[in-house]
Amino acid sequence: MNAPMTWIRRNLVIVLGIFVLVYTFVPIFVVVLMSFNAPRSRNVYSFDGFTLDNWLNPCTDKSMCDAVVRSVEIGLLATLAATILGTLAAFALVRHRFAGRSATNLLIFLPMAAPEIVMGSSLLALFVSAGFAGQLGFWTILIAHIMFCLSFVVVTVRARLAGMDDNLEQAAQDLYATPAQTFWRVTFPLVFPGILGAALLSFSLSFDDFIITNLNAGTTTTFPMYVWGVAQRGVPMQVNVIGTVMFVISIAIVLGAEARNRRQRRAAAS
Amino acid sequence: MRRSRTGYILLLPGLLWLLLFFVVPFYSLLATSLYDPAGSDFRGYEMTYHVVNYVDAVRDYWRPLLRSLLYGGVATAFCLVLGYVLAYAIAFKAGRWKNLMLVLVIAPFFTSFLVRTLSWKLILADDGFIVNTLQALQILGDDGRLLATPVAVVAGLTYNFLPFMVLPLFASLDKIDHRLIEASSDLYAHPIVGFFKVTWPLSLPGVVSGTLLTFIPAVGDYINAELLGSPNQRMIGGIIQSLFTDANDYPAAAALSVILMVLIVVMVLFYVRRAGTEELL
């Protein structure tokens, strides 16, 4: 008697869960669809016809492509710097004992919790009172991005390091590996997936940031700022091409990592 | 664990960066909020301990302030309901699809925030499928609309901050020992009773951190309000932003920013104390 009830209940949860999941994909579907749209006018909100034009000529509006390139540049530099600084800090936090540990942990947690508008406006206040009001642009954006990516890197790498078995390192040392050899041949390869994950996260955070960037950008334009600028006067359909490309690339990376994990697990099991 | 100088050397560069570009700026923000509002970006500001800036900011902008807290709160509540269902399904029912489903939760959010929000503008458009359906069902009047209403803003906020809720909820639901739930049903607890007596309390750390991670950015966000709402739905972030970049009224903008942060901190402390979880950090 109870069995069908349980069956329904069990499936209700998964069905509802899939509904929520589908809901998160609705706008992606629209973005992909619109990237093939041939609109009648610029300020259009309907699908008027199929075309490949947007994909073949993504840079009709050159300022959009310039903005994308700038976002990629800033993203790469911010990722590089945040990943290096953050990885070093994560090693320090997991592997070394020192005074002020909980204060440090708090300092690393806060940028992830603080509202972006407050972080952005306080950085702007700093730049202005330091006399950089006229120099807002590439470098101030970069400084801001490194700041907010840093915490995410520390947390991601720290999780990987903390979950790591140190038997392998001890074995290497038992086999007379020097500390440097142990680090480069054992520790680093083991932590590397965590560092890579942190770097990918940094890049996407940096590429996507609008609120902090907009406050500290001066006249420099990044991709999100470009989208913001054209939102009122009609968005060129090529914006959807960029959105689709971002989605495809990130899904390929994540699924690739997942496939690699599965293969490793299967190899470890056999 | 070694106690050595190496630890400090490794930590120093990152820590300095955070001190210089995260902590020090707060001091600048506080100082700016007390400047004489008669100054300008061009002529420079004078520090006059103008506490009146705060009074003016509250008097002029209490409506968008309250509205932001309200929208952020309602969106967080929706996120909690939707996110709990999704996280529960992934943690308990997904089996070997668990990792794939987690990937699918995050994947849409790697596409630009702004592009996604703009596509909601399309979905909720006046002649769109959703509005037409709601009109056909008589839920929405014939001249009713979703765009440029609080509904659209809250819907956008709910959508954009959902993963911040799902991930911590999943983390704490996934840790629950299934034997505890089985034990409750062995003791003849109805599944619903079992849920409220076992699963829900054990998932509270996830509920608390998910709520905070959703509420804080949602209150400060203004992209949804500006793209999906009308001037009647402006949120405080948008006002701070335009005071800084359009009106060049730095002291007022800084004062509002400080007020927003203080409000959030007070609410968070109150909430954390009520929810009573200490393993937050």
JSON list of N, CA and C in Angstrom, two decimals, chain B residues 199-232:
[
{"chain": "B", "resi": 199, "resn": "THR", "atom": "N", "xyz": [16.26, 15.76, 8.51]},
{"chain": "B", "resi": 199, "resn": "THR", "atom": "CA", "xyz": [16.97, 16.34, 7.37]},
{"chain": "B", "resi": 199, "resn": "THR", "atom": "C", "xyz": [17.14, 17.85, 7.49]},
{"chain": "B", "resi": 200, "resn": "TRP", "atom": "N", "xyz": [16.02, 18.55, 7.75]},
{"chain": "B", "resi": 200, "resn": "TRP", "atom": "CA", "xyz": [16.07, 20.01, 7.79]},
{"chain": "B", "resi": 200, "resn": "TRP", "atom": "C", "xyz": [17.06, 20.53, 8.84]},
{"chain": "B", "resi": 201, "resn": "PRO", "atom": "N", "xyz": [16.98, 20.05, 10.11]},
{"chain": "B", "resi": 201, "resn": "PRO", "atom": "CA", "xyz": [17.96, 20.56, 11.09]},
{"chain": "B", "resi": 201, "resn": "PRO", "atom": "C", "xyz": [19.40, 20.27, 10.68]},
{"chain": "B", "resi": 202, "resn": "LEU", "atom": "N", "xyz": [19.65, 19.11, 10.08]},
{"chain": "B", "resi": 202, "resn": "LEU", "atom": "CA", "xyz": [21.02, 18.79, 9.71]},
{"chain": "B", "resi": 202, "resn": "LEU", "atom": "C", "xyz": [21.49, 19.61, 8.51]},
{"chain": "B", "resi": 203, "resn": "SER", "atom": "N", "xyz": [20.54, 20.15, 7.76]},
{"chain": "B", "resi": 203, "resn": "SER", "atom": "CA", "xyz": [20.95, 20.95, 6.60]},
{"chain": "B", "resi": 203, "resn": "SER", "atom": "C", "xyz": [21.06, 22.44, 6.95]},
{"chain": "B", "resi": 204, "resn": "LEU", "atom": "N", "xyz": [20.80, 22.78, 8.22]},
{"chain": "B", "resi": 204, "resn": "LEU", "atom": "CA", "xyz": [20.78, 24.21, 8.59]},
{"chain": "B", "resi": 204, "resn": "LEU", "atom": "C", "xyz": [22.07, 24.98, 8.25]},
{"chain": "B", "resi": 205, "resn": "PRO", "atom": "N", "xyz": [23.25, 24.40, 8.45]},
{"chain": "B", "resi": 205, "resn": "PRO", "atom": "CA", "xyz": [24.45, 25.16, 8.07]},
{"chain": "B", "resi": 205, "resn": "PRO", "atom": "C", "xyz": [24.41, 25.58, 6.60]},
{"chain": "B", "resi": 206, "resn": "GLY", "atom": "N", "xyz": [23.93, 24.68, 5.75]},
{"chain": "B", "resi": 206, "resn": "GLY", "atom": "CA", "xyz": [23.81, 25.01, 4.33]},
{"chain": "B", "resi": 206, "resn": "GLY", "atom": "C", "xyz": [22.75, 26.08, 4.10]},
{"chain": "B", "resi": 207, "resn": "VAL", "atom": "N", "xyz": [21.65, 25.99, 4.85]},
{"chain": "B", "resi": 207, "resn": "VAL", "atom": "CA", "xyz": [20.59, 27.00, 4.71]},
{"chain": "B", "resi": 207, "resn": "VAL", "atom": "C", "xyz": [21.14, 28.37, 5.09]},
{"chain": "B", "resi": 208, "resn": "VAL", "atom": "N", "xyz": [21.87, 28.42, 6.21]},
{"chain": "B", "resi": 208, "resn": "VAL", "atom": "CA", "xyz": [22.40, 29.70, 6.68]},
{"chain": "B", "resi": 208, "resn": "VAL", "atom": "C", "xyz": [23.39, 30.27, 5.67]},
{"chain": "B", "resi": 209, "resn": "SER", "atom": "N", "xyz": [24.38, 29.46, 5.24]},
{"chain": "B", "resi": 209, "resn": "SER", "atom": "CA", "xyz": [25.37, 30.07, 4.35]},
{"chain": "B", "resi": 209, "resn": "SER", "atom": "C", "xyz": [24.77, 30.34, 2.98]},
{"chain": "B", "resi": 210, "resn": "GLY", "atom": "N", "xyz": [23.86, 29.48, 2.51]},
{"chain": "B", "resi": 210, "resn": "GLY", "atom": "CA", "xyz": [23.20, 29.75, 1.24]},
{"chain": "B", "resi": 210, "resn": "GLY", "atom": "C", "xyz": [22.39, 31.04, 1.28]},
{"chain": "B", "resi": 211, "resn": "THR", "atom": "N", "xyz": [21.66, 31.24, 2.37]},
{"chain": "B", "resi": 211, "resn": "THR", "atom": "CA", "xyz": [20.85, 32.44, 2.51]},
{"chain": "B", "resi": 211, "resn": "THR", "atom": "C", "xyz": [21.73, 33.69, 2.48]},
{"chain": "B", "resi": 212, "resn": "LEU", "atom": "N", "xyz": [22.86, 33.63, 3.20]},
{"chain": "B", "resi": 212, "resn": "LEU", "atom": "CA", "xyz": [23.73, 34.80, 3.24]},
{"chain": "B", "resi": 212, "resn": "LEU", "atom": "C", "xyz": [24.36, 35.06, 1.86]},
{"chain": "B", "resi": 213, "resn": "LEU", "atom": "N", "xyz": [24.82, 33.96, 1.23]},
{"chain": "B", "resi": 213, "resn": "LEU", "atom": "CA", "xyz": [25.49, 34.12, -0.06]},
{"chain": "B", "resi": 213, "resn": "LEU", "atom": "C", "xyz": [24.53, 34.60, -1.13]},
{"chain": "B", "resi": 214, "resn": "THR", "atom": "N", "xyz": [23.23, 34.40, -0.93]},
{"chain": "B", "resi": 214, "resn": "THR", "atom": "CA", "xyz": [22.24, 34.88, -1.88]},
{"chain": "B", "resi": 214, "resn": "THR", "atom": "C", "xyz": [21.79, 36.29, -1.53]},
{"chain": "B", "resi": 215, "resn": "PHE", "atom": "N", "xyz": [21.47, 36.49, -0.25]},
{"chain": "B", "resi": 215, "resn": "PHE", "atom": "CA", "xyz": [20.88, 37.76, 0.18]},
{"chain": "B", "resi": 215, "resn": "PHE", "atom": "C", "xyz": [21.84, 38.94, -0.03]},
{"chain": "B", "resi": 216, "resn": "ILE", "atom": "N", "xyz": [23.10, 38.76, 0.39]},
{"chain": "B", "resi": 216, "resn": "ILE", "atom": "CA", "xyz": [24.04, 39.89, 0.34]},
{"chain": "B", "resi": 216, "resn": "ILE", "atom": "C", "xyz": [24.25, 40.41, -1.09]},
{"chain": "B", "resi": 217, "resn": "PRO", "atom": "N", "xyz": [24.61, 39.53, -2.04]},
{"chain": "B", "resi": 217, "resn": "PRO", "atom": "CA", "xyz": [24.77, 40.09, -3.39]},
{"chain": "B", "resi": 217, "resn": "PRO", "atom": "C", "xyz": [23.45, 40.55, -4.00]},
{"chain": "B", "resi": 218, "resn": "ALA", "atom": "N", "xyz": [22.32, 39.89, -3.65]},
{"chain": "B", "resi": 218, "resn": "ALA", "atom": "CA", "xyz": [21.05, 40.28, -4.26]},
{"chain": "B", "resi": 218, "resn": "ALA", "atom": "C", "xyz": [20.63, 41.68, -3.82]},
{"chain": "B", "resi": 219, "resn": "VAL", "atom": "N", "xyz": [20.88, 42.02, -2.55]},
{"chain": "B", "resi": 219, "resn": "VAL", "atom": "CA", "xyz": [20.51, 43.36, -2.08]},
{"chain": "B", "resi": 219, "resn": "VAL", "atom": "C", "xyz": [21.34, 44.42, -2.80]},
{"chain": "B", "resi": 220, "resn": "GLY", "atom": "N", "xyz": [22.62, 44.12, -3.02]},
{"chain": "B", "resi": 220, "resn": "GLY", "atom": "CA", "xyz": [23.51, 45.10, -3.63]},
{"chain": "B", "resi": 220, "resn": "GLY", "atom": "C", "xyz": [23.40, 45.16, -5.15]},
{"chain": "B", "resi": 221, "resn": "ASP", "atom": "N", "xyz": [22.79, 44.14, -5.75]},
{"chain": "B", "resi": 221, "resn": "ASP", "atom": "CA", "xyz": [22.71, 44.08, -7.20]},
{"chain": "B", "resi": 221, "resn": "ASP", "atom": "C", "xyz": [21.75, 45.14, -7.73]},
{"chain": "B", "resi": 222, "resn": "TYR", "atom": "N", "xyz": [22.10, 45.71, -8.90]},
{"chain": "B", "resi": 222, "resn": "TYR", "atom": "CA", "xyz": [21.13, 46.62, -9.50]},
{"chain": "B", "resi": 222, "resn": "TYR", "atom": "C", "xyz": [20.92, 46.32, -10.98]},
{"chain": "B", "resi": 223, "resn": "ILE", "atom": "N", "xyz": [21.65, 45.32, -11.48]},
{"chain": "B", "resi": 223, "resn": "ILE", "atom": "CA", "xyz": [21.54, 44.99, -12.90]},
{"chain": "B", "resi": 223, "resn": "ILE", "atom": "C", "xyz": [20.11, 44.54, -13.22]},
{"chain": "B", "resi": 224, "resn": "ASN", "atom": "N", "xyz": [19.56, 43.64, -12.38]},
{"chain": "B", "resi": 224, "resn": "ASN", "atom": "CA", "xyz": [18.20, 43.15, -12.60]},
{"chain": "B", "resi": 224, "resn": "ASN", "atom": "C", "xyz": [17.18, 44.27, -12.55]},
{"chain": "B", "resi": 225, "resn": "ALA", "atom": "N", "xyz": [17.33, 45.14, -11.53]},
{"chain": "B", "resi": 225, "resn": "ALA", "atom": "CA", "xyz": [16.36, 46.22, -11.36]},
{"chain": "B", "resi": 225, "resn": "ALA", "atom": "C", "xyz": [16.40, 47.17, -12.55]},
{"chain": "B", "resi": 226, "resn": "GLU", "atom": "N", "xyz": [17.60, 47.46, -13.06]},
{"chain": "B", "resi": 226, "resn": "GLU", "atom": "CA", "xyz": [17.70, 48.43, -14.15]},
{"chain": "B", "resi": 226, "resn": "GLU", "atom": "C", "xyz": [17.28, 47.82, -15.49]},
{"chain": "B", "resi": 227, "resn": "LEU", "atom": "N", "xyz": [17.59, 46.54, -15.70]},
{"chain": "B", "resi": 227, "resn": "LEU", "atom": "CA", "xyz": [17.28, 45.95, -17.01]},
{"chain": "B", "resi": 227, "resn": "LEU", "atom": "C", "xyz": [15.84, 45.43, -17.07]},
{"chain": "B", "resi": 228, "resn": "LEU", "atom": "N", "xyz": [15.33, 44.90, -15.96]},
{"chain": "B", "resi": 228, "resn": "LEU", "atom": "CA", "xyz": [14.00, 44.28, -16.00]},
{"chain": "B", "resi": 228, "resn": "LEU", "atom": "C", "xyz": [12.91, 45.16, -15.39]},
{"chain": "B", "resi": 229, "resn": "GLY", "atom": "N", "xyz": [13.31, 46.12, -14.57]},
{"chain": "B", "resi": 229, "resn": "GLY", "atom": "CA", "xyz": [12.32, 46.95, -13.89]},
{"chain": "B", "resi": 229, "resn": "GLY", "atom": "C", "xyz": [12.15, 48.29, -14.57]},
{"chain": "B", "resi": 230, "resn": "SER", "atom": "N", "xyz": [11.45, 49.18, -13.87]},
{"chain": "B", "resi": 230, "resn": "SER", "atom": "CA", "xyz": [11.28, 50.55, -14.34]},
{"chain": "B", "resi": 230, "resn": "SER", "atom": "C", "xyz": [11.90, 51.45, -13.28]},
{"chain": "B", "resi": 231, "resn": "PRO", "atom": "N", "xyz": [11.90, 52.77, -13.51]},
{"chain": "B", "resi": 231, "resn": "PRO", "atom": "CA", "xyz": [12.45, 53.65, -12.46]},
{"chain": "B", "resi": 231, "resn": "PRO", "atom": "C", "xyz": [11.79, 53.46, -11.09]},
{"chain": "B", "resi": 232, "resn": "ASN", "atom": "N", "xyz": [10.56, 52.92, -11.08]},
{"chain": "B", "resi": 232, "resn": "ASN", "atom": "CA", "xyz": [9.89, 52.66, -9.80]},
{"chain": "B", "resi": 232, "resn": "ASN", "atom": "C", "xyz": [10.48, 51.49, -9.04]}
]
